[in-house]
Amino acid sequence: MSKIFRKIRQSLLTKNNFNQYFLYAIGEIVLVVIGILIALQINNWSETRKREIEEEKLLIALMEDFKENKIRIVDAIDKEMDMIKMSKSLIQAMQQDQKPINMDSIRFWVTSGAKSWWKAELITGTYDAMVNAGKIEILESDDLKRVLSQFTADINSGFEDHQESMSYLIEMNKISADITPALIHDIQRTNLGLVVANEDFNESIESLMNNDVYLGLLISKTWLERLRIDYQQKLHGYIDEIIAICESELNE
């Protein structure tokens, strides 16, 4: 193609036809400019397509993370609600003047309520990698970026009661350490080789039921767990919103 253009230029110059040569030169410049613009457009289209493909991969990865997060947080909330229910039953029993001693009920309330502690371990790997690599702007949805930021900020600051709740649990376990043989399941006692008579059960349970320090710790721990449920339900709302936005973006 360049040889053809060169022959045309030489022919026009040989004939001293400067007007036609001038028009030809302008035309050639226009063609060059058009070629450059087309090349830029193709390059822009290619870059846009690469960005779209990368965004799609990130959206799919976020979807996978947050679908798993939903499973984990729903499971944690359900377990915490059961735990609080058991703890409240124990609190009510401990506050009665005539404390009814039902060995099986008290054992269940202590092991499934007072001694339990749940926290959802949530996944933020994809989002953290995006932020660290400076790729957050690849996401086109401002709403998605906003909710992801809120979710991560709440995870980083929302479990501030973790150590306090755990400290209550540690103290409660210290208080109830000497009655552990009466609290654990029959199968566990058999496997561990423990021998505890029925009268020892009753004496141990009565001791715990009349321990005001244990009751105070249990009330404080149960209140913090109630707050934890409210907090995790808030996170659950963020998770649902993130999944919905990702699905909408992928379906566009």
CSV table of C-alpha atoms in Angstrom, one decimal:
chain,number,residue,atom,x,y,z
A,1,MET,CA,0.0,0.0,0.0
A,2,SER,CA,2.8,2.4,0.8
A,3,LYS,CA,4.4,1.7,-2.6
A,4,ILE,CA,1.2,2.7,-4.3
A,5,PHE,CA,1.0,6.0,-2.4
A,6,ARG,CA,4.7,6.7,-3.2
A,7,LYS,CA,4.1,6.1,-6.9
A,8,ILE,CA,1.1,8.4,-6.9
A,9,ARG,CA,3.2,11.2,-5.2
A,10,GLN,CA,6.0,10.7,-7.7
A,11,SER,CA,3.7,10.8,-10.6
A,12,LEU,CA,2.0,14.1,-9.5
A,13,LEU,CA,5.4,15.7,-8.8
A,14,THR,CA,6.7,14.6,-12.2
A,15,LYS,CA,3.7,16.3,-13.9
A,16,ASN,CA,4.2,19.4,-11.7
A,17,ASN,CA,0.6,19.2,-10.7
A,18,PHE,CA,1.0,20.8,-7.4
A,19,ASN,CA,-2.7,21.5,-6.8
A,20,GLN,CA,-3.6,17.8,-7.1
A,21,TYR,CA,-0.5,16.9,-5.1
A,22,PHE,CA,-1.6,19.2,-2.3
A,23,LEU,CA,-5.1,17.7,-2.3
A,24,TYR,CA,-3.6,14.2,-2.3
A,25,ALA,CA,-1.3,15.1,0.6
A,26,ILE,CA,-4.3,16.3,2.6
A,27,GLY,CA,-6.2,13.2,1.8
A,28,GLU,CA,-3.3,11.0,2.8
A,29,ILE,CA,-3.0,12.9,6.1
A,30,VAL,CA,-6.8,12.4,6.7
A,31,LEU,CA,-6.4,8.7,6.0
A,32,VAL,CA,-3.5,8.5,8.5
A,33,VAL,CA,-5.6,10.3,11.1
A,34,ILE,CA,-8.6,8.0,10.5
A,35,GLY,CA,-6.3,5.0,10.8
A,36,ILE,CA,-4.9,6.3,14.1
A,37,LEU,CA,-8.5,6.9,15.4
A,38,ILE,CA,-9.6,3.5,14.4
A,39,ALA,CA,-6.5,1.9,16.1
A,40,LEU,CA,-7.3,4.0,19.2
A,41,GLN,CA,-10.9,2.9,19.1
A,42,ILE,CA,-9.9,-0.8,18.8
A,43,ASN,CA,-7.5,-0.4,21.6
A,44,ASN,CA,-10.1,1.3,23.8
A,45,TRP,CA,-12.6,-1.4,23.0
A,46,SER,CA,-10.0,-4.1,23.9
A,47,GLU,CA,-9.2,-2.4,27.2
A,48,THR,CA,-12.9,-2.0,28.0
A,49,ARG,CA,-13.5,-5.7,27.2
A,50,LYS,CA,-10.6,-6.7,29.5
A,51,ARG,CA,-12.0,-4.5,32.2
A,52,GLU,CA,-15.4,-6.0,31.8
A,53,ILE,CA,-14.0,-9.6,32.0
A,54,GLU,CA,-12.0,-8.7,35.1
A,55,GLU,CA,-15.0,-7.1,36.7
A,56,GLU,CA,-17.1,-10.2,35.9
A,57,LYS,CA,-14.5,-12.4,37.6
A,58,LEU,CA,-14.4,-10.2,40.7
A,59,LEU,CA,-18.2,-10.2,40.9
A,60,ILE,CA,-18.3,-14.0,40.7
A,61,ALA,CA,-15.6,-14.2,43.4
A,62,LEU,CA,-17.5,-11.8,45.6
A,63,MET,CA,-20.7,-13.8,45.1
A,64,GLU,CA,-19.0,-17.0,46.2
A,65,ASP,CA,-17.5,-15.3,49.3
A,66,PHE,CA,-20.8,-13.7,50.4
A,67,LYS,CA,-22.9,-16.8,49.8
A,68,GLU,CA,-20.6,-18.6,52.1
A,69,ASN,CA,-20.8,-15.7,54.5
A,70,LYS,CA,-24.5,-15.9,54.5
A,71,ILE,CA,-24.4,-19.6,55.4
A,72,ARG,CA,-22.0,-18.9,58.2
A,73,ILE,CA,-23.8,-15.9,59.7
A,74,VAL,CA,-27.2,-17.6,59.6
A,75,ASP,CA,-25.7,-20.6,61.3
A,76,ALA,CA,-24.1,-18.4,64.0
A,77,ILE,CA,-27.2,-16.4,64.6
A,78,ASP,CA,-29.3,-19.6,65.0
A,79,LYS,CA,-26.9,-21.1,67.5
A,80,GLU,CA,-26.6,-17.8,69.4
A,81,MET,CA,-30.4,-17.6,69.7
A,82,ASP,CA,-30.5,-21.1,71.1
A,83,MET,CA,-27.7,-20.3,73.4
A,84,ILE,CA,-29.4,-17.2,74.7
A,85,LYS,CA,-32.6,-19.1,75.2
A,86,MET,CA,-30.8,-21.7,77.3
A,87,SER,CA,-29.0,-19.0,79.3
A,88,LYS,CA,-32.2,-17.1,80.0
A,89,SER,CA,-33.8,-20.3,81.3
A,90,LEU,CA,-30.8,-20.8,83.7
A,91,ILE,CA,-31.0,-17.2,84.8
A,92,GLN,CA,-34.7,-17.5,85.6
A,93,ALA,CA,-34.1,-20.7,87.5
A,94,MET,CA,-31.2,-19.2,89.5
A,95,GLN,CA,-33.4,-16.2,90.6
A,96,GLN,CA,-36.2,-18.3,92.0
A,97,ASP,CA,-36.4,-18.5,95.8
A,98,GLN,CA,-37.2,-22.1,95.7
A,99,LYS,CA,-34.9,-23.3,93.0
A,100,PRO,CA,-36.2,-26.4,91.3
A,101,ILE,CA,-33.4,-28.8,90.7
A,102,ASN,CA,-33.8,-30.8,87.6
A,103,MET,CA,-30.5,-32.3,86.8
A,104,ASP,CA,-31.0,-32.8,83.1
A,105,SER,CA,-32.4,-29.3,82.5
A,106,ILE,CA,-29.7,-27.5,84.5
A,107,ARG,CA,-27.0,-29.5,82.9
A,108,PHE,CA,-28.4,-28.7,79.4
A,109,TRP,CA,-28.8,-25.0,80.2
A,110,VAL,CA,-25.3,-24.7,81.5
A,111,THR,CA,-23.5,-26.6,78.7
A,112,SER,CA,-25.7,-25.3,75.9
A,113,GLY,CA,-26.1,-21.8,77.2
A,114,ALA,CA,-23.7,-20.5,79.8
A,115,LYS,CA,-20.7,-22.4,78.5
A,116,SER,CA,-21.4,-21.7,74.8
A,117,TRP,CA,-20.0,-18.9,72.7
A,118,TRP,CA,-20.5,-18.3,69.0
A,119,LYS,CA,-19.1,-15.9,66.4
A,120,ALA,CA,-19.3,-16.1,62.6
A,121,GLU,CA,-15.9,-16.2,61.0
A,122,LEU,CA,-16.6,-14.2,57.8
A,123,ILE,CA,-14.7,-14.2,54.5
A,124,THR,CA,-13.3,-10.9,53.1
A,125,GLY,CA,-10.5,-12.3,51.0
A,126,THR,CA,-11.7,-11.2,47.6
A,127,TYR,CA,-12.5,-7.6,48.8
A,128,ASP,CA,-9.3,-7.3,50.7
A,129,ALA,CA,-7.3,-8.4,47.6
A,130,MET,CA,-9.1,-5.9,45.4
A,131,VAL,CA,-8.3,-3.1,47.8
A,132,ASN,CA,-4.7,-4.1,48.3
A,133,ALA,CA,-4.2,-4.4,44.5
A,134,GLY,CA,-6.0,-1.0,43.8
A,135,LYS,CA,-8.7,-2.7,41.8
A,136,ILE,CA,-11.8,-1.6,43.7
A,137,GLU,CA,-12.5,1.0,40.9
A,138,ILE,CA,-13.0,-1.8,38.4
A,139,LEU,CA,-16.4,-2.3,40.0
A,140,GLU,CA,-18.9,-0.1,38.1
A,141,SER,CA,-21.5,-0.1,40.8
A,142,ASP,CA,-21.1,2.7,43.4
A,143,ASP,CA,-23.7,1.0,45.5
A,144,LEU,CA,-21.7,-2.2,45.6
A,145,LYS,CA,-18.5,-0.3,46.6
A,146,ARG,CA,-20.4,1.5,49.3
A,147,VAL,CA,-22.0,-1.6,50.9
A,148,LEU,CA,-18.7,-3.5,50.7
A,149,SER,CA,-17.0,-0.7,52.5
A,150,GLN,CA,-19.7,-0.5,55.2
A,151,PHE,CA,-19.6,-4.3,55.7
A,152,THR,CA,-15.8,-4.4,56.1
A,153,ALA,CA,-15.8,-1.4,58.5
A,154,ASP,CA,-18.4,-3.0,60.7
A,155,ILE,CA,-16.5,-6.3,60.8
A,156,ASN,CA,-13.3,-4.4,61.9
A,157,SER,CA,-15.1,-2.5,64.6
A,158,GLY,CA,-18.2,-4.5,65.5
A,159,PHE,CA,-16.8,-7.3,67.6
A,160,GLU,CA,-15.3,-4.9,70.2
A,161,ASP,CA,-17.1,-6.9,73.0
A,162,HIS,CA,-15.2,-10.1,72.0
A,163,GLN,CA,-12.6,-10.0,74.7
A,164,GLU,CA,-15.2,-8.8,77.4
A,165,SER,CA,-17.5,-11.7,76.5
A,166,MET,CA,-14.7,-14.2,76.6
A,167,SER,CA,-13.5,-12.9,79.9
A,168,TYR,CA,-16.9,-13.5,81.4
A,169,LEU,CA,-16.9,-17.0,80.0
A,170,ILE,CA,-13.4,-17.7,81.4
A,171,GLU,CA,-14.5,-16.6,84.9
A,172,MET,CA,-17.6,-18.7,84.7
A,173,ASN,CA,-15.7,-21.7,83.7
A,174,LYS,CA,-13.3,-21.2,86.7
A,175,ILE,CA,-16.2,-21.0,89.1
A,176,SER,CA,-17.9,-24.1,87.7
A,177,ALA,CA,-14.6,-26.1,87.2
A,178,ASP,CA,-15.2,-28.2,90.3
A,179,ILE,CA,-18.7,-29.3,89.2
A,180,THR,CA,-17.7,-30.2,85.6
A,181,PRO,CA,-18.0,-33.9,86.3
A,182,ALA,CA,-21.7,-33.4,87.2
A,183,LEU,CA,-22.4,-31.3,84.1
A,184,ILE,CA,-20.8,-33.3,81.3
A,185,HIS,CA,-22.8,-36.0,79.5
A,186,ASP,CA,-22.9,-39.6,80.9
A,187,ILE,CA,-21.1,-40.9,77.8
A,188,GLN,CA,-18.3,-38.4,78.3
A,189,ARG,CA,-18.0,-39.4,82.0
A,190,THR,CA,-17.8,-43.0,81.0
A,191,ASN,CA,-15.1,-42.4,78.4
A,192,LEU,CA,-13.1,-40.3,80.9
A,193,GLY,CA,-13.4,-42.9,83.6
A,194,LEU,CA,-15.2,-40.5,86.0
A,195,VAL,CA,-17.3,-41.9,88.8
A,196,VAL,CA,-19.8,-39.4,90.3
A,197,ALA,CA,-22.7,-40.5,92.5
A,198,ASN,CA,-26.2,-39.1,92.2
A,199,GLU,CA,-25.9,-37.2,95.5
A,200,ASP,CA,-22.8,-35.5,94.2
A,201,PHE,CA,-24.8,-34.3,91.2
A,202,ASN,CA,-27.4,-32.7,93.4
A,203,GLU,CA,-24.9,-31.1,95.7
A,204,SER,CA,-22.8,-29.7,92.8
A,205,ILE,CA,-25.9,-28.2,91.0
A,206,GLU,CA,-27.2,-26.6,94.2
A,207,SER,CA,-23.8,-25.0,94.7
A,208,LEU,CA,-23.8,-23.5,91.3
A,209,MET,CA,-27.5,-22.4,91.4
A,210,ASN,CA,-26.8,-20.4,94.6
A,211,ASN,CA,-23.6,-18.7,93.3
A,212,ASP,CA,-24.5,-15.0,92.9
A,213,VAL,CA,-21.1,-14.2,91.2
A,214,TYR,CA,-21.8,-16.9,88.5
A,215,LEU,CA,-25.3,-15.4,88.0
A,216,GLY,CA,-23.9,-11.9,87.6
A,217,LEU,CA,-21.4,-13.1,85.0
A,218,LEU,CA,-24.0,-15.1,83.2
A,219,ILE,CA,-26.3,-12.1,83.0
A,220,SER,CA,-23.5,-9.8,81.6
A,221,LYS,CA,-22.4,-12.4,79.1
A,222,THR,CA,-26.0,-13.1,77.9
A,223,TRP,CA,-26.6,-9.4,77.4
A,224,LEU,CA,-23.5,-9.1,75.3
A,225,GLU,CA,-24.6,-12.0,73.2
A,226,ARG,CA,-28.0,-10.4,72.7
A,227,LEU,CA,-26.2,-7.4,71.3
A,228,ARG,CA,-24.1,-9.6,69.1
A,229,ILE,CA,-27.2,-11.1,67.5
A,230,ASP,CA,-28.4,-7.6,66.6
A,231,TYR,CA,-25.0,-6.8,65.2
A,232,GLN,CA,-24.8,-10.0,63.1
A,233,GLN,CA,-28.3,-9.5,61.8
A,234,LYS,CA,-27.1,-6.1,60.5
A,235,LEU,CA,-24.2,-7.8,58.8
A,236,HIS,CA,-26.7,-10.3,57.4
A,237,GLY,CA,-28.5,-7.4,55.8
A,238,TYR,CA,-25.3,-6.2,54.2
A,239,ILE,CA,-24.6,-9.7,52.8
A,240,ASP,CA,-28.0,-10.0,51.2
A,241,GLU,CA,-27.6,-6.5,49.6
A,242,ILE,CA,-24.1,-7.4,48.3
A,243,ILE,CA,-25.3,-10.6,46.7
A,244,ALA,CA,-28.3,-8.9,45.1
A,245,ILE,CA,-26.1,-6.2,43.6
A,246,CYS,CA,-23.6,-8.7,42.3
A,247,GLU,CA,-26.4,-10.8,40.7
A,248,SER,CA,-27.9,-7.6,39.1
A,249,GLU,CA,-24.5,-6.5,37.7
A,250,LEU,CA,-23.8,-10.0,36.2
A,251,ASN,CA,-27.2,-10.2,34.6
A,252,GLU,CA,-26.9,-6.8,32.8
